[in-house]
């Protein structure tokens, strides 16, 4: 391929940012775009040109990729950008007030003034401390500051001064007893391997290496571990199918994109127990025969990035990543952390592949499935962070003990993300089968003096349940029987004062914003859905028949799960809460 | 492709379409099989010379046992599959997908769509007068073709034809995302500053008229474009030794457009700038 490059020339700063990528290929495109955007704050034609020349990517292609992600700017913008979350949980907790104060003191969203701009944006994944704002300051090095919970005043302050480099405070766990997945979070120093090992870390990998691949596979399968990323697919089956593929190499991808509004459990695991993920991935790699793994981490998780980077580096130093791991001859595995750049769709398992490979984060058509043709066209396992962190539990206690937790069809412990109008928002760990009422009680219920209006279960792609449905046991099978879903574990509580209409509008807006645009039902359907809800809220017109027809076709004919679920929550609000009527 | 080229002997796959048993060579898509056996399925993004992007979702069919509908243009026929091409569910999907497209896009030069809209009883106006559209001014920045993206349905065909599937020029891409996604050069720079080599292969595959030859665009604008007065003659390009087939479209004794037969096993409808545009000298008067 002969490249025709742009005439524009890169600045010295841009050159420095790109220098480290010499000799790289297209799969370095996302990291290279990040490097310039981090350093300068935006991507000029000169910078893009240099990246294209360095990585041998056509400029139009690179532009198509850069313009896909919301964290990249292709027009000059200030070095400091404040992202204010206006998504579900933050909305419930007063994000609009924060925006009003910012507009008054800093100017309208998106307008550059005095070296800063602020933007309204989707969920930042710190819903337990809503409302949240995150400042990015370009430079060498780039810095970030998380302000959560934010007030109008603290957000204005964050916009007006250099961020004091802080990636937020450590996750706080309210629960004390019976924790397995969360037992180290907030207790053990997440930056030291010794702390991890002192609390049983790496016993599971030792067991796995002793047992051999087949036995690990049997144990994980017998444990009945179901994927925790939303689709609840049996992990053992996925691993076995990939392990059995003759084509090589095999890849492992940990899905740490976590951009579902209201979801923050993976962040809490990553920040509180990063070595557990590294160990779990090493076990998975051993079992499926992968030598290379990727963690696809959402771009808005600075603290998780710092701690995970540290964990990977320490493990490499101590022979727990690299070659002949733990002295096991011939077992090599390493992990690369890939930062996302602001695109919910990149959590879809095949969109991740495109994103890592340096293409637009558009989902691929299935079949073929990832276990057969995944990353770089090779057999690949994609697993969620929480799913993986269950694996060491299984390999230390055994499948039978694991199975003793939860129910027959939904085994093990489960993390739920409680946010909204609840006394103590946060991540809670309970056995599958705990009822919604019990879970709510753990978090202190709705604040005193208010009553429960509805719960959004499973996130923006999930559905609403009513106060009279609180005896629902939280299992995959009971959720399915009740025509709802646990999804990624979102439990977003709305009280009697919540603005349900505005909340539904935000859900519709989220899907319209986050559609990749590839297929017609989703690209245009999500726009029509949002318009219809607008019309209802403005004029009270009955849009339910139209919403049902468009929603049904989005569900039936969209390429991927985003379009297929974009109408779930709104449909359930109509059917179960009598909304929009 | 409608012609079922069996090539090296392949196993036959037996499955059911609308209650009829159909046997086709292994590897064919549901769409191929249906076309070959006489069942008509509308398509928009399907390209007879391109890998299916399956983005338009007009060709969706019902396959028993599948949770969602299935794009017939890309799903391979499997033994024992039970396919319905005209069920209530597929008809509703086709209608709504066409309504969505027609409410957002100018489909006035897209062949077939008017009939499909009528057939399915689609009513694109029901999304109201304020429905967002992709309307925008046409881009005329060179002498050879016009980009009128208000007519673009984002079928990806031009990107694939310009990129790795045929031309390897990579001059255009999809930029942005969601409803704001659009076909674009880098930084929306004018085409003459891009990597475009003016082969016109993107225009050849565009199903909507969003990309058109300047001559055709101008003639449409002044009302003198009239396909009923046109004849098409296929001949051989004489510029170089490749010897591509050219189809000359002639109106009133004047060449108004050059295309190339997609069945040609050498070029599959692709040409270079000389074959596609080097005809003015024939008719300089
Ligand atoms: C639009 C969309 C976004 C998704 N985002 C995530 C995500 O952020 N994290 C995640 O683990 N899974 C996400 N998923 C689900 C993944 O596609 C996939 O099912 C999951 O990562 C598989 O891992 P598991 O089997 O361990 O659950 C998403 C799916 C869709 C359709
Ligand atoms: S359903 Fe939406 S997000 Fe998924 S491929 Fe289609 S346009 Fe993209
Ligand atoms: S310009 Fe034409 S070929 Fe290109 S995507 Fe749009 S409709 Fe398809
Ligand atoms: S179209 Fe181009 S490549 Fe084909 S014969 Fe003519 S000059 Fe040669
Ligand atoms: S023709 Fe099949 S999806 Fe467009």
Tab-separated table of C-alpha atoms in Angstrom, chain A residues 76-502:
chain	number	residue	atom	x	y	z
A	76	UNK	CA	-8.088	22.483	18.757
A	77	UNK	CA	-9.309	22.460	22.301
A	78	UNK	CA	-7.940	23.613	25.643
A	79	UNK	CA	-5.505	21.470	27.573
A	80	UNK	CA	-7.926	21.081	30.438
A	81	UNK	CA	-11.238	19.321	29.884
A	82	UNK	CA	-13.735	18.616	32.653
A	83	UNK	CA	-16.101	15.716	31.944
A	84	UNK	CA	-19.260	16.022	34.000
A	85	UNK	CA	-21.260	12.830	34.223
A	86	UNK	CA	-24.919	13.494	33.498
A	87	UNK	CA	-25.825	9.840	33.300
A	88	UNK	CA	-28.352	7.846	35.298
A	89	UNK	CA	-26.983	7.762	38.853
A	90	UNK	CA	-25.433	11.223	38.676
A	91	UNK	CA	-28.643	12.592	37.262
A	92	UNK	CA	-30.572	11.233	40.214
A	93	UNK	CA	-28.015	12.841	42.529
A	94	UNK	CA	-28.114	16.324	41.065
A	95	UNK	CA	-25.737	16.401	38.082
A	96	UNK	CA	-27.957	18.988	36.404
A	97	UNK	CA	-27.342	21.442	39.241
A	98	UNK	CA	-23.588	20.963	38.779
A	99	UNK	CA	-24.020	21.724	35.069
A	100	UNK	CA	-26.039	24.864	35.791
A	101	UNK	CA	-23.395	26.234	38.141
A	102	UNK	CA	-20.659	25.424	35.614
A	103	UNK	CA	-22.576	27.173	32.843
A	104	UNK	CA	-22.942	30.219	35.020
A	105	UNK	CA	-19.309	30.457	36.119
A	106	UNK	CA	-17.301	28.805	33.335
A	107	UNK	CA	-19.556	29.183	30.298
A	108	UNK	CA	-21.622	26.887	28.130
A	109	UNK	CA	-20.610	23.236	27.757
A	110	UNK	CA	-18.138	22.683	24.931
A	111	UNK	CA	-17.070	26.322	24.730
A	112	UNK	CA	-13.389	26.986	25.347
A	113	UNK	CA	-12.647	29.747	27.844
A	114	UNK	CA	-9.465	30.544	29.719
A	115	UNK	CA	-7.694	27.299	28.868
A	116	UNK	CA	-10.547	25.047	29.895
A	117	UNK	CA	-13.691	23.492	28.521
A	118	UNK	CA	-16.261	21.305	30.193
A	119	UNK	CA	-18.439	18.651	28.621
A	120	UNK	CA	-21.534	16.701	29.600
A	121	UNK	CA	-20.903	13.019	29.265
A	122	UNK	CA	-21.873	9.442	29.962
A	123	UNK	CA	-21.355	7.438	33.152
A	124	UNK	CA	-17.872	7.754	34.682
A	125	UNK	CA	-18.255	4.545	36.679
A	126	UNK	CA	-18.139	6.123	40.129
A	127	UNK	CA	-21.888	6.041	40.686
A	128	UNK	CA	-21.503	5.339	44.412
A	129	UNK	CA	-20.072	8.856	44.741
A	130	UNK	CA	-22.436	10.582	42.319
A	131	UNK	CA	-22.483	13.181	40.931
A	132	UNK	CA	-19.021	12.869	39.450
A	133	UNK	CA	-16.659	14.957	37.354
A	134	UNK	CA	-13.289	13.999	35.913
A	135	UNK	CA	-10.681	16.505	34.755
A	136	UNK	CA	-8.119	15.650	32.102
A	137	UNK	CA	-5.134	17.962	31.842
A	138	UNK	CA	-2.918	17.456	28.822
A	139	UNK	CA	0.845	17.678	29.328
A	140	UNK	CA	3.950	15.670	29.989
A	141	UNK	CA	2.811	13.795	31.915
A	142	UNK	CA	-0.916	14.242	31.502
A	143	UNK	CA	-2.800	14.399	34.778
A	144	UNK	CA	-6.322	13.671	35.892
A	145	UNK	CA	-8.429	14.630	38.851
A	146	UNK	CA	-11.589	12.917	39.920
A	147	UNK	CA	-14.080	15.047	41.801
A	148	UNK	CA	-16.745	12.864	43.369
A	149	UNK	CA	-19.129	13.625	44.796
A	150	UNK	CA	-19.014	16.952	43.016
A	151	UNK	CA	-20.859	20.110	43.921
A	152	UNK	CA	-21.325	23.127	41.714
A	153	UNK	CA	-18.527	24.846	43.637
A	154	UNK	CA	-16.050	21.950	43.527
A	155	UNK	CA	-16.686	21.443	39.811
A	156	UNK	CA	-16.046	25.142	39.120
A	157	UNK	CA	-12.863	24.924	41.157
A	158	UNK	CA	-11.765	21.868	39.183
A	159	UNK	CA	-12.309	23.810	35.987
A	160	UNK	CA	-10.450	26.876	37.174
A	161	UNK	CA	-7.211	25.488	38.523
A	162	UNK	CA	-4.599	22.972	37.460
A	163	UNK	CA	-5.770	19.594	38.683
A	164	UNK	CA	-3.959	18.391	41.768
A	165	UNK	CA	-3.036	14.975	40.383
A	166	UNK	CA	-5.388	12.618	42.136
A	167	UNK	CA	-7.096	9.598	40.782
A	168	UNK	CA	-9.715	9.463	43.498
A	169	UNK	CA	-9.910	7.753	46.837
A	170	UNK	CA	-9.754	3.988	47.387
A	171	UNK	CA	-13.027	2.105	47.107
A	172	UNK	CA	-14.972	1.850	50.333
A	173	UNK	CA	-16.761	-1.390	51.137
A	174	UNK	CA	-19.637	-1.141	53.599
A	175	UNK	CA	-19.993	-4.882	54.056
A	176	UNK	CA	-17.857	-6.661	56.569
A	177	UNK	CA	-18.774	-10.372	56.708
A	178	UNK	CA	-18.739	-13.330	54.376
A	179	UNK	CA	-16.859	-11.617	51.555
A	180	UNK	CA	-14.988	-13.666	49.004
A	181	UNK	CA	-14.601	-11.535	45.895
A	182	UNK	CA	-14.217	-8.345	47.883
A	183	UNK	CA	-12.303	-9.726	50.825
A	184	UNK	CA	-9.114	-7.806	50.055
A	185	UNK	CA	-10.712	-4.585	48.857
A	186	UNK	CA	-9.930	-1.773	51.271
A	187	UNK	CA	-8.056	-4.223	53.510
A	188	UNK	CA	-4.916	-5.191	51.596
A	189	UNK	CA	-2.579	-2.664	49.977
A	190	UNK	CA	-3.417	-3.039	46.261
A	191	UNK	CA	0.063	-1.942	45.219
A	192	UNK	CA	2.123	-4.702	46.822
A	193	UNK	CA	2.427	-8.284	45.723
A	194	UNK	CA	3.464	-9.316	49.210
A	195	UNK	CA	0.170	-8.140	50.626
A	196	UNK	CA	-1.597	-10.151	47.979
A	197	UNK	CA	0.439	-13.282	48.602
A	198	UNK	CA	0.056	-12.967	52.359
A	199	UNK	CA	-3.691	-13.253	51.900
A	200	UNK	CA	-3.635	-16.382	49.784
A	201	UNK	CA	-2.683	-14.817	46.457
A	202	UNK	CA	-1.148	-17.098	43.833
A	203	UNK	CA	-2.201	-20.286	45.623
A	204	UNK	CA	-4.741	-20.768	42.857
A	205	UNK	CA	-2.198	-20.523	40.052
A	206	UNK	CA	0.064	-22.967	41.883
A	207	UNK	CA	-2.879	-25.386	42.086
A	208	UNK	CA	-3.710	-24.864	38.435
A	209	UNK	CA	-0.165	-25.600	37.286
A	210	UNK	CA	-0.110	-28.727	39.403
A	211	UNK	CA	-3.537	-29.934	38.169
A	212	UNK	CA	-2.916	-29.347	34.467
A	213	UNK	CA	-5.102	-27.693	31.825
A	214	UNK	CA	-7.746	-30.397	31.535
A	215	UNK	CA	-8.379	-30.550	35.258
A	216	UNK	CA	-8.658	-26.746	35.529
A	217	UNK	CA	-11.159	-26.776	32.710
A	218	UNK	CA	-13.179	-29.456	34.454
A	219	UNK	CA	-13.118	-27.568	37.748
A	220	UNK	CA	-14.266	-24.266	36.196
A	221	UNK	CA	-16.969	-26.074	34.231
A	222	UNK	CA	-18.150	-28.068	37.247
A	223	UNK	CA	-18.275	-24.895	39.315
A	224	UNK	CA	-20.957	-23.612	36.938
A	225	UNK	CA	-19.312	-20.211	36.591
A	226	UNK	CA	-21.447	-17.926	34.414
A	227	UNK	CA	-20.085	-14.808	32.743
A	228	UNK	CA	-20.630	-11.661	34.788
A	229	UNK	CA	-20.401	-9.198	31.901
A	230	UNK	CA	-24.124	-9.320	31.148
A	231	UNK	CA	-24.724	-12.262	28.844
A	232	UNK	CA	-24.235	-15.000	31.501
A	233	UNK	CA	-22.533	-17.460	29.167
A	234	UNK	CA	-20.935	-20.510	30.863
A	235	UNK	CA	-17.227	-19.729	31.218
A	236	UNK	CA	-16.097	-23.363	31.146
A	237	UNK	CA	-17.761	-23.903	27.774
A	238	UNK	CA	-16.143	-20.797	26.335
A	239	UNK	CA	-12.692	-21.811	27.546
A	240	UNK	CA	-13.071	-25.382	26.338
A	241	UNK	CA	-14.166	-24.274	22.877
A	242	UNK	CA	-11.163	-21.973	22.511
A	243	UNK	CA	-8.700	-24.456	23.989
A	244	UNK	CA	-9.846	-27.006	21.416
A	245	UNK	CA	-9.235	-24.775	18.377
A	246	UNK	CA	-6.335	-26.040	16.275
A	247	UNK	CA	-5.546	-22.575	14.867
A	248	UNK	CA	-3.080	-20.483	16.838
A	249	UNK	CA	-2.103	-18.364	18.592
A	250	UNK	CA	-4.934	-18.171	21.089
A	251	UNK	CA	-5.677	-14.867	22.811
A	252	UNK	CA	-7.224	-13.859	26.097
A	253	UNK	CA	-8.994	-10.534	26.462
A	254	UNK	CA	-10.205	-9.203	29.771
A	255	UNK	CA	-13.139	-6.916	29.228
A	256	UNK	CA	-12.603	-4.054	31.659
A	257	UNK	CA	-14.458	-1.499	29.570
A	258	UNK	CA	-17.311	-1.248	32.052
A	259	UNK	CA	-19.220	1.574	30.446
A	260	UNK	CA	-22.722	0.393	31.258
A	261	UNK	CA	-24.312	3.300	33.152
A	262	UNK	CA	-24.656	2.421	36.826
A	263	UNK	CA	-21.926	-0.255	36.743
A	264	UNK	CA	-18.761	0.169	38.801
A	265	UNK	CA	-18.040	-3.271	40.262
A	266	UNK	CA	-15.144	-4.007	37.927
A	267	UNK	CA	-13.551	-0.693	38.854
A	268	UNK	CA	-13.754	-1.598	42.536
A	269	UNK	CA	-12.051	-4.947	41.857
A	270	UNK	CA	-9.384	-3.356	39.676
A	271	UNK	CA	-8.632	-0.634	42.204
A	272	UNK	CA	-8.894	-2.815	45.278
A	273	UNK	CA	-7.423	-6.151	44.164
A	274	UNK	CA	-5.532	-5.796	40.861
A	275	UNK	CA	-3.221	-8.750	41.483
A	276	UNK	CA	-6.257	-11.036	41.647
A	277	UNK	CA	-7.064	-10.143	38.056
A	278	UNK	CA	-3.492	-10.745	36.933
A	279	UNK	CA	-3.471	-14.144	38.633
A	280	UNK	CA	-6.894	-15.066	37.218
A	281	UNK	CA	-5.834	-14.107	33.710
A	282	UNK	CA	-2.688	-16.183	34.061
A	283	UNK	CA	-4.781	-19.201	35.026
A	284	UNK	CA	-7.138	-18.603	32.106
A	285	UNK	CA	-4.222	-18.256	29.694
A	286	UNK	CA	-2.686	-21.478	30.965
A	287	UNK	CA	-5.986	-23.285	30.438
A	288	UNK	CA	-6.781	-22.045	26.952
A	289	UNK	CA	-3.183	-22.009	25.706
A	290	UNK	CA	-2.739	-18.245	25.272
A	291	UNK	CA	0.633	-16.515	25.483
A	292	UNK	CA	-0.706	-13.004	25.137
A	293	UNK	CA	-3.515	-11.326	27.000
A	294	UNK	CA	-5.041	-7.858	26.830
A	295	UNK	CA	-6.905	-5.915	29.417
A	296	UNK	CA	-9.198	-3.524	27.598
A	297	UNK	CA	-9.643	-0.856	30.242
A	298	UNK	CA	-11.995	2.034	29.866
A	299	UNK	CA	-10.230	5.349	29.365
A	300	UNK	CA	-11.932	7.051	32.316
A	301	UNK	CA	-10.418	4.846	35.044
A	302	UNK	CA	-7.117	6.536	35.981
A	303	UNK	CA	-6.797	4.870	39.380
A	304	UNK	CA	-7.472	1.413	38.005
A	305	UNK	CA	-4.938	2.057	35.237
A	306	UNK	CA	-2.228	3.094	37.688
A	307	UNK	CA	-2.741	0.125	39.998
A	308	UNK	CA	-3.122	-2.448	37.249
A	309	UNK	CA	-0.007	-1.175	35.475
A	310	UNK	CA	1.856	-1.539	38.724
A	311	UNK	CA	0.530	-5.055	39.303
A	312	UNK	CA	1.527	-6.191	35.814
A	313	UNK	CA	5.006	-4.690	36.173
A	314	UNK	CA	5.566	-6.245	39.598
A	315	UNK	CA	4.388	-9.664	38.406
A	316	UNK	CA	6.707	-9.471	35.433
A	317	UNK	CA	9.594	-8.609	37.733
A	318	UNK	CA	8.833	-11.532	40.016
A	319	UNK	CA	8.469	-14.137	37.309
A	320	UNK	CA	4.690	-14.355	37.564
A	321	UNK	CA	4.354	-13.071	34.018
A	322	UNK	CA	6.784	-13.691	31.196
A	323	UNK	CA	8.457	-17.020	30.475
A	324	UNK	CA	8.449	-20.216	32.544
A	325	UNK	CA	5.960	-18.734	34.964
A	326	UNK	CA	6.342	-20.021	38.545
A	327	UNK	CA	9.086	-22.242	37.244
A	328	UNK	CA	6.644	-24.126	35.034
A	329	UNK	CA	8.751	-24.906	31.955
A	330	UNK	CA	7.252	-23.726	28.691
A	331	UNK	CA	4.426	-21.719	30.213
A	332	UNK	CA	4.729	-18.152	28.985
A	333	UNK	CA	2.181	-15.412	29.256
A	334	UNK	CA	2.156	-11.635	29.299
A	335	UNK	CA	-0.460	-8.930	29.604
A	336	UNK	CA	-0.851	-5.649	27.767
A	337	UNK	CA	-3.183	-2.971	29.040
A	338	UNK	CA	-5.146	-1.174	26.342
A	339	UNK	CA	-6.892	2.042	27.256
A	340	UNK	CA	-10.257	2.680	25.657
A	341	UNK	CA	-11.034	6.213	24.565
A	342	UNK	CA	-14.662	6.847	25.416
A	343	UNK	CA	-16.974	4.472	23.547
A	344	UNK	CA	-19.475	2.234	25.352
A	345	UNK	CA	-19.772	0.029	22.288
A	346	UNK	CA	-16.145	-1.061	22.708
A	347	UNK	CA	-17.330	-3.269	25.580
A	348	UNK	CA	-19.084	-5.457	23.019
A	349	UNK	CA	-16.795	-8.424	22.616
A	350	UNK	CA	-16.123	-8.148	18.884
A	351	UNK	CA	-15.912	-4.335	18.933
A	352	UNK	CA	-13.047	-4.781	21.406
A	353	UNK	CA	-11.140	-6.728	18.774
A	354	UNK	CA	-11.534	-3.997	16.184
A	355	UNK	CA	-10.537	-1.384	18.714
A	356	UNK	CA	-7.378	-3.260	19.779
A	357	UNK	CA	-6.463	-3.915	16.149
A	358	UNK	CA	-6.638	-0.192	15.385
A	359	UNK	CA	-9.968	-0.104	13.532
A	360	UNK	CA	-13.213	1.662	14.372
A	361	UNK	CA	-14.854	0.034	17.382
A	362	UNK	CA	-17.687	-1.419	15.362
A	363	UNK	CA	-19.013	-4.858	16.305
A	364	UNK	CA	-18.432	-7.692	13.876
A	365	UNK	CA	-21.085	-9.979	12.543
A	366	UNK	CA	-21.462	-13.237	14.436
A	367	UNK	CA	-20.971	-16.041	13.460
A	368	UNK	CA	-18.013	-16.585	13.403
A	369	UNK	CA	-17.815	-16.351	17.195
A	370	UNK	CA	-14.708	-15.169	19.088
A	371	UNK	CA	-13.825	-18.663	20.297
A	372	UNK	CA	-13.220	-19.478	16.641
A	373	UNK	CA	-12.178	-16.154	15.051
A	374	UNK	CA	-11.538	-13.358	17.497
A	375	UNK	CA	-8.656	-10.969	18.030
A	376	UNK	CA	-6.470	-10.805	14.889
A	377	UNK	CA	-8.749	-13.510	13.472
A	378	UNK	CA	-7.569	-16.055	16.027
A	379	UNK	CA	-9.426	-18.076	18.679
A	380	UNK	CA	-10.055	-15.743	21.608
A	381	UNK	CA	-11.651	-15.831	25.029
A	382	UNK	CA	-13.253	-12.604	26.197
A	383	UNK	CA	-14.124	-12.482	29.874
A	384	UNK	CA	-15.364	-9.832	32.204
A	385	UNK	CA	-13.210	-8.736	35.190
A	386	UNK	CA	-15.608	-10.106	37.802
A	387	UNK	CA	-15.908	-13.417	35.944
A	388	UNK	CA	-12.148	-13.846	36.003
A	389	UNK	CA	-11.791	-12.868	39.641
A	390	UNK	CA	-14.089	-15.792	40.516
A	391	UNK	CA	-11.593	-18.257	39.053
A	392	UNK	CA	-9.029	-18.194	41.905
A	393	UNK	CA	-11.887	-18.872	44.352
A	394	UNK	CA	-12.816	-21.968	42.396
A	395	UNK	CA	-9.267	-23.246	42.229
A	396	UNK	CA	-8.520	-22.761	45.906
A	397	UNK	CA	-11.767	-24.030	47.386
A	398	UNK	CA	-12.765	-26.467	44.652
A	399	UNK	CA	-15.832	-26.600	42.438
A	400	UNK	CA	-18.036	-28.269	45.049
A	401	UNK	CA	-17.469	-25.576	47.656
A	402	UNK	CA	-18.064	-22.902	45.026
A	403	UNK	CA	-21.285	-24.555	43.969
A	404	UNK	CA	-22.487	-24.555	47.539
A	405	UNK	CA	-22.880	-20.794	47.204
A	406	UNK	CA	-25.883	-19.515	45.283
A	407	UNK	CA	-28.409	-21.686	43.488
A	408	UNK	CA	-28.251	-24.723	41.245
A	409	UNK	CA	-28.366	-22.688	38.033
A	410	UNK	CA	-26.612	-19.542	39.310
A	411	UNK	CA	-23.592	-20.591	41.322
A	412	UNK	CA	-21.289	-18.485	43.425
A	413	UNK	CA	-21.130	-14.985	44.817
A	414	UNK	CA	-22.329	-11.972	42.834
A	415	UNK	CA	-21.486	-8.294	42.932
A	416	UNK	CA	-24.225	-5.700	42.676
A	417	UNK	CA	-23.765	-1.979	42.125
A	418	UNK	CA	-26.189	0.013	44.252
A	419	UNK	CA	-26.690	3.638	43.386
A	420	UNK	CA	-29.320	6.336	43.167
A	421	UNK	CA	-31.662	7.048	46.085
A	422	UNK	CA	-30.241	4.528	48.495
A	423	UNK	CA	-28.769	5.189	51.928
A	424	UNK	CA	-25.305	3.638	51.352
A	425	UNK	CA	-24.491	3.364	47.652
A	426	UNK	CA	-21.675	0.987	46.775
A	427	UNK	CA	-20.707	-2.468	45.589
A	428	UNK	CA	-22.279	-5.315	47.564
A	429	UNK	CA	-21.353	-8.972	47.419
A	430	UNK	CA	-24.088	-11.508	48.060
A	431	UNK	CA	-24.721	-15.114	47.090
A	432	UNK	CA	-26.946	-15.548	44.036
A	433	UNK	CA	-30.490	-16.053	45.322
A	434	UNK	CA	-30.488	-13.160	47.771
A	435	UNK	CA	-33.684	-11.226	47.236
A	436	UNK	CA	-33.789	-7.671	46.004
A	437	UNK	CA	-35.364	-6.703	49.339
A	438	UNK	CA	-32.460	-8.182	51.309
A	439	UNK	CA	-29.945	-6.475	49.063
A	440	UNK	CA	-31.680	-3.151	49.452
A	441	UNK	CA	-31.718	-3.603	53.213
A	442	UNK	CA	-27.941	-4.184	53.194
A	443	UNK	CA	-27.544	-0.793	51.584
A	444	UNK	CA	-29.842	0.858	54.100
A	445	UNK	CA	-32.895	1.178	51.854
A	446	UNK	CA	-34.160	4.479	50.484
A	447	UNK	CA	-33.241	7.486	52.597
A	448	UNK	CA	-35.516	8.249	55.483
A	449	UNK	CA	-38.763	9.979	54.698
A	450	UNK	CA	-38.863	8.860	51.083
A	451	UNK	CA	-40.525	5.883	49.470
A	452	UNK	CA	-39.406	3.574	46.708
A	453	UNK	CA	-40.720	4.335	43.245
A	454	UNK	CA	-38.849	1.833	41.060
A	455	UNK	CA	-35.552	0.032	40.614
A	456	UNK	CA	-33.645	-0.103	37.367
A	457	UNK	CA	-32.153	-3.590	37.353
A	458	UNK	CA	-29.358	-4.544	34.976
A	459	UNK	CA	-28.521	-1.081	33.683
A	460	UNK	CA	-29.630	0.953	30.699
A	461	UNK	CA	-30.017	-2.301	28.769
A	462	UNK	CA	-31.934	-3.859	31.678
A	463	UNK	CA	-35.403	-3.168	32.979
A	464	UNK	CA	-37.444	-1.618	35.775
A	465	UNK	CA	-38.973	-3.525	38.656
A	466	UNK	CA	-41.678	-2.206	40.962
A	467	UNK	CA	-41.697	-1.918	44.768
A	468	UNK	CA	-44.084	-4.905	44.906
A	469	UNK	CA	-41.522	-7.117	43.178
A	470	UNK	CA	-38.841	-6.882	45.851
A	471	UNK	CA	-39.069	-10.558	46.720
A	472	UNK	CA	-37.425	-11.408	43.435
A	473	UNK	CA	-34.485	-13.725	44.148
A	474	UNK	CA	-31.465	-12.355	42.346
A	475	UNK	CA	-30.513	-15.251	40.090
A	476	UNK	CA	-30.180	-15.488	36.338
A	477	UNK	CA	-33.133	-17.888	36.153
A	478	UNK	CA	-35.489	-15.939	38.415
A	479	UNK	CA	-34.693	-12.722	36.577
A	480	UNK	CA	-35.428	-14.408	33.274
A	481	UNK	CA	-38.690	-15.852	34.595
A	482	UNK	CA	-39.699	-12.378	35.764
A	483	UNK	CA	-38.904	-11.068	32.253
A	484	UNK	CA	-36.032	-8.931	33.414
A	485	UNK	CA	-32.261	-9.317	33.662
A	486	UNK	CA	-29.457	-8.881	36.154
A	487	UNK	CA	-27.261	-7.642	33.323
A	488	UNK	CA	-24.033	-6.302	34.747
A	489	UNK	CA	-25.413	-6.073	38.276
A	490	UNK	CA	-26.917	-2.582	38.302
A	491	UNK	CA	-29.431	-1.809	41.045
A	492	UNK	CA	-30.338	1.827	40.555
A	493	UNK	CA	-32.905	3.014	43.042
A	494	UNK	CA	-35.446	5.718	42.265
A	495	UNK	CA	-37.549	7.253	45.014
A	496	UNK	CA	-40.928	8.933	44.817
A	497	UNK	CA	-39.395	12.297	43.949
A	498	UNK	CA	-37.348	11.008	41.005
A	499	UNK	CA	-38.083	12.492	37.599
A	500	UNK	CA	-38.926	9.289	35.715
A	501	UNK	CA	-39.572	11.013	32.388
A	502	UNK	CA	-36.215	12.770	32.415
